mmCIF file of C-alpha atoms and ligand atoms in Angstrom:
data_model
loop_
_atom_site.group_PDB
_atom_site.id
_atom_site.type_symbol
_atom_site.label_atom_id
_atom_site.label_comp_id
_atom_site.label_asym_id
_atom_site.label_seq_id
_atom_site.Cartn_x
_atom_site.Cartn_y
_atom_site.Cartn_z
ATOM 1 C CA UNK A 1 -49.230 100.481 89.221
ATOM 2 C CA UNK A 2 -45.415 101.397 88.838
ATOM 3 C CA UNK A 3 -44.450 104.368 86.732
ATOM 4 C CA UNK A 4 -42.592 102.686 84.005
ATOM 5 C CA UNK A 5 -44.277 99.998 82.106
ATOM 6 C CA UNK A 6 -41.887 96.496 82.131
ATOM 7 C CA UNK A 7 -41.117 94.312 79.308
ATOM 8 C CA UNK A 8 -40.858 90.877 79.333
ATOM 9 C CA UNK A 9 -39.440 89.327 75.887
ATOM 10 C CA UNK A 10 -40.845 85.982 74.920
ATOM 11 C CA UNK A 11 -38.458 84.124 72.977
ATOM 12 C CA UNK A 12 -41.315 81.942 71.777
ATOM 13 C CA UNK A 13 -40.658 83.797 68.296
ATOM 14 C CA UNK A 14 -37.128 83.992 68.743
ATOM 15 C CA UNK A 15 -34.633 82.124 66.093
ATOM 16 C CA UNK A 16 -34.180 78.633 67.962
ATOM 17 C CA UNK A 17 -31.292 78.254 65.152
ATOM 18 C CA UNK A 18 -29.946 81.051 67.087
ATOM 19 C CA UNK A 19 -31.170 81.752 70.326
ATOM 20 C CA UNK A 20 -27.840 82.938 71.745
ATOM 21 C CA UNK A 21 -28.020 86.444 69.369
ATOM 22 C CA UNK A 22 -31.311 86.805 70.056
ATOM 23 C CA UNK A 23 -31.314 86.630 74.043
ATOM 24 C CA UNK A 24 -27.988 88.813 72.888
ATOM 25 C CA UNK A 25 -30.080 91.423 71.515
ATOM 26 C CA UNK A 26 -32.639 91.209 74.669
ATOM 27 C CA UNK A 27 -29.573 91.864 76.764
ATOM 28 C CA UNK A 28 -28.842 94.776 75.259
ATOM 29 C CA UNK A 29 -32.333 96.055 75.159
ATOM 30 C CA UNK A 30 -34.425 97.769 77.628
ATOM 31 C CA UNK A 31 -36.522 95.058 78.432
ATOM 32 C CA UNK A 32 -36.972 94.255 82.422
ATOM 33 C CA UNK A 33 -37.212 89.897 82.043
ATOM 34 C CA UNK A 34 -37.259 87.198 79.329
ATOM 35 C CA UNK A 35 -40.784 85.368 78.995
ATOM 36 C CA UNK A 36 -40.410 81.159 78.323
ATOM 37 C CA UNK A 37 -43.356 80.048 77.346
ATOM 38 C CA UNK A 38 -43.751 76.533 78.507
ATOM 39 C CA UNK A 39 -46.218 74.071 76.952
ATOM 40 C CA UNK A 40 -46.661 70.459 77.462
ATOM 41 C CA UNK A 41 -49.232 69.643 74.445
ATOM 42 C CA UNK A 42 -51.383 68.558 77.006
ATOM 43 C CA UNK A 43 -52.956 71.901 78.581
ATOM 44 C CA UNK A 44 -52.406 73.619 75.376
ATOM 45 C CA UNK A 45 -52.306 72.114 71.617
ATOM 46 C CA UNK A 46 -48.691 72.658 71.455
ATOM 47 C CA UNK A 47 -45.365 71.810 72.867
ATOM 48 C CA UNK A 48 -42.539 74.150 73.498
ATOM 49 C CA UNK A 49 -39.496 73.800 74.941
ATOM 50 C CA UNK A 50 -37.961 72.306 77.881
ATOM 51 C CA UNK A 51 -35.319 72.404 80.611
ATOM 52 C CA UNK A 52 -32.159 71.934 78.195
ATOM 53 C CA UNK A 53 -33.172 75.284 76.378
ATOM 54 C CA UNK A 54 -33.768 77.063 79.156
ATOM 55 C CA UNK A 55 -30.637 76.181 81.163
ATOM 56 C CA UNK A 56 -28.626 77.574 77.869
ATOM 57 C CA UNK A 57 -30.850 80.612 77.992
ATOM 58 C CA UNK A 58 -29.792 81.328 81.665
ATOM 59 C CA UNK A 59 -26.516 80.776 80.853
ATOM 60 C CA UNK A 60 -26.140 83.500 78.426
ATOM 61 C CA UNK A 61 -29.389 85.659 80.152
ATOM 62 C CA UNK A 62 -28.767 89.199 81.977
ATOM 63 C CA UNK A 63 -32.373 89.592 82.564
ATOM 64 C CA UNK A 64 -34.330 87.648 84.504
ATOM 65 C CA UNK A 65 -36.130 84.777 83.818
ATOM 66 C CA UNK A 66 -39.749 84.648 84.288
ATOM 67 C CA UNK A 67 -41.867 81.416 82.955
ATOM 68 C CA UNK A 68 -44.797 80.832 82.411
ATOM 69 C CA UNK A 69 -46.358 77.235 82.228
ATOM 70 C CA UNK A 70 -48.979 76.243 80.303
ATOM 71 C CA UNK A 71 -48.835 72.550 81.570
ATOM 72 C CA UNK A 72 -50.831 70.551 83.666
ATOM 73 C CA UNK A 73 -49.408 69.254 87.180
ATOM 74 C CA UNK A 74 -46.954 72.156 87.089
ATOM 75 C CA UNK A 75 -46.020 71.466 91.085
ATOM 76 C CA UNK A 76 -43.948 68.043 89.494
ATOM 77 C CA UNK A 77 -41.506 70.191 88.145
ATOM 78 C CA UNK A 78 -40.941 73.611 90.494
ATOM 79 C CA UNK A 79 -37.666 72.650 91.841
ATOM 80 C CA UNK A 80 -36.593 71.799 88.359
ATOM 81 C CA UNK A 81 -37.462 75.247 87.047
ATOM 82 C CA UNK A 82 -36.081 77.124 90.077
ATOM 83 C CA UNK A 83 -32.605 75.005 89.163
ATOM 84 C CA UNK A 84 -32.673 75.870 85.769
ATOM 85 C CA UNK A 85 -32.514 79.663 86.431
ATOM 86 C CA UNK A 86 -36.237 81.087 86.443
ATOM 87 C CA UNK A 87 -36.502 83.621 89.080
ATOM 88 C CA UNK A 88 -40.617 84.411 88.661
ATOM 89 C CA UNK A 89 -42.445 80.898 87.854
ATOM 90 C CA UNK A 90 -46.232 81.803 86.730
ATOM 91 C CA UNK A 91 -48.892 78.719 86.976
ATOM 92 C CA UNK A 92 -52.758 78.675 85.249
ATOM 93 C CA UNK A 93 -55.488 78.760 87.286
ATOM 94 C CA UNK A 94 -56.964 76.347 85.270
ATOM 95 C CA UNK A 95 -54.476 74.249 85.690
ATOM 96 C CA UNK A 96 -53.942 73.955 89.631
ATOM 97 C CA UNK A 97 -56.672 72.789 92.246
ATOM 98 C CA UNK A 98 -54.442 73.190 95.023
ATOM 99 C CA UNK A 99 -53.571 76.684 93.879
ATOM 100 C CA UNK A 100 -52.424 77.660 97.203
ATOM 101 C CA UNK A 101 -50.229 74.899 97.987
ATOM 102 C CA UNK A 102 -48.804 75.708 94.227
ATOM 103 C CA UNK A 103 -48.098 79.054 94.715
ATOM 104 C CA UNK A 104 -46.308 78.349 98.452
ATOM 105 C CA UNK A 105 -44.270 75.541 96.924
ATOM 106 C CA UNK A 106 -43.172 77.912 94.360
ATOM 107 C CA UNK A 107 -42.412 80.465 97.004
ATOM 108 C CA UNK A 108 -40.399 77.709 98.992
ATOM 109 C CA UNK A 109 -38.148 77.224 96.215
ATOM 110 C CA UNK A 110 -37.006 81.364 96.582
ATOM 111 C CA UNK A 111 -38.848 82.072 93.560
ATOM 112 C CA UNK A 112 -41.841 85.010 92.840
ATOM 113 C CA UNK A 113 -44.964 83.162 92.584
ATOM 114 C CA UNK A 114 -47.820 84.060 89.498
ATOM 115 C CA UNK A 115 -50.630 83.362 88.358
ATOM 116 C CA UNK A 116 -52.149 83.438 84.677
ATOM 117 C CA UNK A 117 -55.697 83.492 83.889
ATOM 118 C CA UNK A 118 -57.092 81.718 80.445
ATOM 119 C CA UNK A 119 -59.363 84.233 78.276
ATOM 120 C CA UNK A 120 -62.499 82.886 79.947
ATOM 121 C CA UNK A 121 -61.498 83.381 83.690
ATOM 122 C CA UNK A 122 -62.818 85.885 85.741
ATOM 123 C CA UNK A 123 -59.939 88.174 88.116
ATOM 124 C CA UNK A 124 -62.720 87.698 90.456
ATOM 125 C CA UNK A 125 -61.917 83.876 91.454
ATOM 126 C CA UNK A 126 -58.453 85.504 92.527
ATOM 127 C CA UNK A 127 -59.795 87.667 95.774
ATOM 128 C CA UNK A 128 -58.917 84.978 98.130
ATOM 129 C CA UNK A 129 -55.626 84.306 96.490
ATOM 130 C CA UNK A 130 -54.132 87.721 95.220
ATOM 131 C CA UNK A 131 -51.735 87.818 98.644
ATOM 132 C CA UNK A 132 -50.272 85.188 97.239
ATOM 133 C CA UNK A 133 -49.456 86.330 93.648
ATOM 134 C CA UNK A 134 -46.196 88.567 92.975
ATOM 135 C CA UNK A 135 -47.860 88.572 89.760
ATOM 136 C CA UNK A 136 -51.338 88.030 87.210
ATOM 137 C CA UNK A 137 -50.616 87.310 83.561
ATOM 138 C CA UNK A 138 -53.995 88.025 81.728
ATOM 139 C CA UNK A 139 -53.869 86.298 79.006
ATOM 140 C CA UNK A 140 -54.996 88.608 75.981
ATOM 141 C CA UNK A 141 -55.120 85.394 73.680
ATOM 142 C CA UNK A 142 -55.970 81.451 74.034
ATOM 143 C CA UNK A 143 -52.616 80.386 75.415
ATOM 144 C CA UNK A 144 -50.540 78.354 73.461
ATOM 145 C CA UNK A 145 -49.654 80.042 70.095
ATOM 146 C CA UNK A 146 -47.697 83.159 69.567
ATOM 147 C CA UNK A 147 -48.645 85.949 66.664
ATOM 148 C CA UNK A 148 -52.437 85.813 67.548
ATOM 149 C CA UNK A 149 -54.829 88.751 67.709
ATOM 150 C CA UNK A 150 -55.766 91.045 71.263
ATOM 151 C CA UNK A 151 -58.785 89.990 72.364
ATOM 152 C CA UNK A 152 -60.224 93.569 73.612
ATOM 153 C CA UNK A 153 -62.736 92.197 76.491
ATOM 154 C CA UNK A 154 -58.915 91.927 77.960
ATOM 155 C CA UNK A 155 -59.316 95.973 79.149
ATOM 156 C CA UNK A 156 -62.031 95.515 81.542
ATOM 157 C CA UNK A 157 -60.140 92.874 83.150
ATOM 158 C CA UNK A 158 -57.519 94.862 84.093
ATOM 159 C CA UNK A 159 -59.375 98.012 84.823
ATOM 160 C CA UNK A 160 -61.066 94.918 87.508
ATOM 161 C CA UNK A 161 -57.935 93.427 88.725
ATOM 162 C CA UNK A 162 -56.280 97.284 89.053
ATOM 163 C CA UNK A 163 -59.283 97.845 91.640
ATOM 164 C CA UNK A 164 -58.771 94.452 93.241
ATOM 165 C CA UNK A 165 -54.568 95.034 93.721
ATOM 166 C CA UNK A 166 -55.516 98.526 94.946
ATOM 167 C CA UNK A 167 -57.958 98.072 97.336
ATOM 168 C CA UNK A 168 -56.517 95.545 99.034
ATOM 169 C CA UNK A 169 -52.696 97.550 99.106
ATOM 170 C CA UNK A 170 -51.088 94.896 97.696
ATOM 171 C CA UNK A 171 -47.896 95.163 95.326
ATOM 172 C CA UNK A 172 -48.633 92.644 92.648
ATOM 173 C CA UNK A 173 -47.847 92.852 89.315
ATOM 174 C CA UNK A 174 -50.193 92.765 86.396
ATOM 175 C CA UNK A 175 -48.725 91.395 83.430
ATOM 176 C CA UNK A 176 -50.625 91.235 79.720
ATOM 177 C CA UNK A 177 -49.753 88.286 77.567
ATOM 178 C CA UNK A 178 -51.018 88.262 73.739
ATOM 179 C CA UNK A 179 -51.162 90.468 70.957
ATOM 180 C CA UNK A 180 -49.072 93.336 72.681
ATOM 181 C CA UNK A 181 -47.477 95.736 70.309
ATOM 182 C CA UNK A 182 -46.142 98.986 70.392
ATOM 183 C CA UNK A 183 -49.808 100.325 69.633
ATOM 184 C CA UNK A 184 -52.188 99.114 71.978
ATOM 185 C CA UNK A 185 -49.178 98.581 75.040
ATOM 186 C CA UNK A 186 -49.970 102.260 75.995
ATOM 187 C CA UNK A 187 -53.883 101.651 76.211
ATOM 188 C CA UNK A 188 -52.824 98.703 78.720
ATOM 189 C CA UNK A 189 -50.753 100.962 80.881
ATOM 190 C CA UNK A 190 -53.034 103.622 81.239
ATOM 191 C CA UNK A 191 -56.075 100.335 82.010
ATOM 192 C CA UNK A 192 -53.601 99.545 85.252
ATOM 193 C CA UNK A 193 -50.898 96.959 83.218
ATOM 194 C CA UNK A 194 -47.630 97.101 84.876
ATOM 195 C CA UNK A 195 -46.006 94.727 82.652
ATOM 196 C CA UNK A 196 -46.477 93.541 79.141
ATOM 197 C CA UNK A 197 -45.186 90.242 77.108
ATOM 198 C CA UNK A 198 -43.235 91.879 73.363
ATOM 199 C CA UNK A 199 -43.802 88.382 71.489
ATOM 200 C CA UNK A 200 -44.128 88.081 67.487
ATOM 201 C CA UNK A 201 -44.387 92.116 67.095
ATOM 202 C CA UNK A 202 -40.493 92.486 68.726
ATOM 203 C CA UNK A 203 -39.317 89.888 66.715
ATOM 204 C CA UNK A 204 -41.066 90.939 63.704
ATOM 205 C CA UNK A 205 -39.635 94.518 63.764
ATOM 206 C CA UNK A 206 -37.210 95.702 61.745
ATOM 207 C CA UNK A 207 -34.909 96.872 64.740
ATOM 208 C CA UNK A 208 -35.852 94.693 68.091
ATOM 209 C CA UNK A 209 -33.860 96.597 69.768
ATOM 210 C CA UNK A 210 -35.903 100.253 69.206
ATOM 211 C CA UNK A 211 -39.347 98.294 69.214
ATOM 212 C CA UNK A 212 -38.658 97.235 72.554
ATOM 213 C CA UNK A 213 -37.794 100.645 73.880
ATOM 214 C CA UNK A 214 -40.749 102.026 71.710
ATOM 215 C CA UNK A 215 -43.021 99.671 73.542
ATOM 216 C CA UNK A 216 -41.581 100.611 76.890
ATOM 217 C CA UNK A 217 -42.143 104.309 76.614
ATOM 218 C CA UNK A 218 -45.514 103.322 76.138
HETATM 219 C C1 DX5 B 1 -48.984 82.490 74.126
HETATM 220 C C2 DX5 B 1 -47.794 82.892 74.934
HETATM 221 C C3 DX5 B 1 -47.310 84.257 74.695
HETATM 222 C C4 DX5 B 1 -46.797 84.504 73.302
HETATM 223 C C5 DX5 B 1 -46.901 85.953 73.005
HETATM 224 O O1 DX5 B 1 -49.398 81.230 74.540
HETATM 225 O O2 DX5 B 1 -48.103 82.797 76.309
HETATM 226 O O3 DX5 B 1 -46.336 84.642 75.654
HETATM 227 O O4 DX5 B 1 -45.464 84.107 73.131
HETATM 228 O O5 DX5 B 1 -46.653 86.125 71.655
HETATM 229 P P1 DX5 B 1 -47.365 87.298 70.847
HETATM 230 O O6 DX5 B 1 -46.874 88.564 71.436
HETATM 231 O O7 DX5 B 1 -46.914 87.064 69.457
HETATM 232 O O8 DX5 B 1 -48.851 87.146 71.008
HETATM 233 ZN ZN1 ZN B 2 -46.652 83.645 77.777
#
């Protein structure tokens, strides 16, 4: 587990009227990455946004992008997402049945390779695969909506996938996705979360800029 706990700011709930101040603010924030959520209305009931959006995010981005699809058949579009300026591409598990090949075609294209697990998964099915992963999202909610509620069954999963990471000496990254505010983000840290998702709550807040640091002292 690294020291610090890293934020990742999904602009999901960012002004799309204005997603130049916003990715702006994230800039000057403490956060580590930016989170795109991507969804193709097909693996989750909702669609997103695609590679035109994120191209002018990376244009304007200091921090790194790090997506995360929520689309079926992600391997027909890796080299796209690699050219449009993500540096970390996360795939579902429930989404890939050639997860292996996935995750070394993502590698191939010089990017970190992740993996995100649905609500239902168990960090279990990852044993044979966790050498692969830079980084786990766990999802905390059902993927495809931001603003929903923690699910709390989320803790033992990480206190599981903490124990998996450590005992095999590997460096991977866990990263919580859902529901992540400045109150609960220091309960995840101290379960073995090195990295959590600031969504609706960062937007939400009054001053984005102090809720993200607020969240990162967590
Ligand atoms: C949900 C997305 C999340 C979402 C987080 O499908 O993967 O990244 O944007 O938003 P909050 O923090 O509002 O749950
Ligand atoms: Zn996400």
């Amino acid at each position: 587990m690294t020291k610090e706990l890293l934020i990742t700011t999904s602009v999901l709930n960012a002004n799309f009227g204005n997603l130049e101040s916003d990715i702006r603010m994230i800039n000057g924030s403490s956060a580590d990455f930016i989170h795109l959520d991507i969804m193709d209305g097909m693996f989750v009931p909702n669609i997103s946004f695609g590679f035109p959006v994120i191209e002018a995010i990376a244009k304007v981005a200091e921090k790194p992008l790090e997506a995360h699809l929520m689309i079926e058949q992600p391997d027909r579009y890796i080299e796209r997402f690699a050219a449009a300026g993500c540096s970390w591409l996360s795939v579902h598990y429930e989404a890939c049945p050639h997860l292996h090949r996935t995750l070394q075609h993502i590698k191939s294209c010089g990017m970190k390779s992740g993996v995100a697990l649905n609500p239902h998964t168990p960090v279990q099915l990852l044993e044979n695969i966790l050498d692969m992963c830079d980084i786990v999202i766990l999802m905390s909610v059902n993927p495809g909506f931001g603003g929903q509620k923690f699910i709390p069954a989320t803790m033992d999963k990480i206190r599981k996938l903490r124990t998996m990471i450590d005992n095999a000496k590997l460096q991977t990254l866990i990263q919580i996705d859902g529901g992540v505010n400045a109150e609960n983000a220091a309960s995840l840290h101290e379960s073995g979360a090195d990295m959590v998702v600031g969504g609706s709550a960062v937007f939400k807040a009054a001053d984005p800029v102090e809720y993200i640091l607020r969240m990162k002292r967590s």
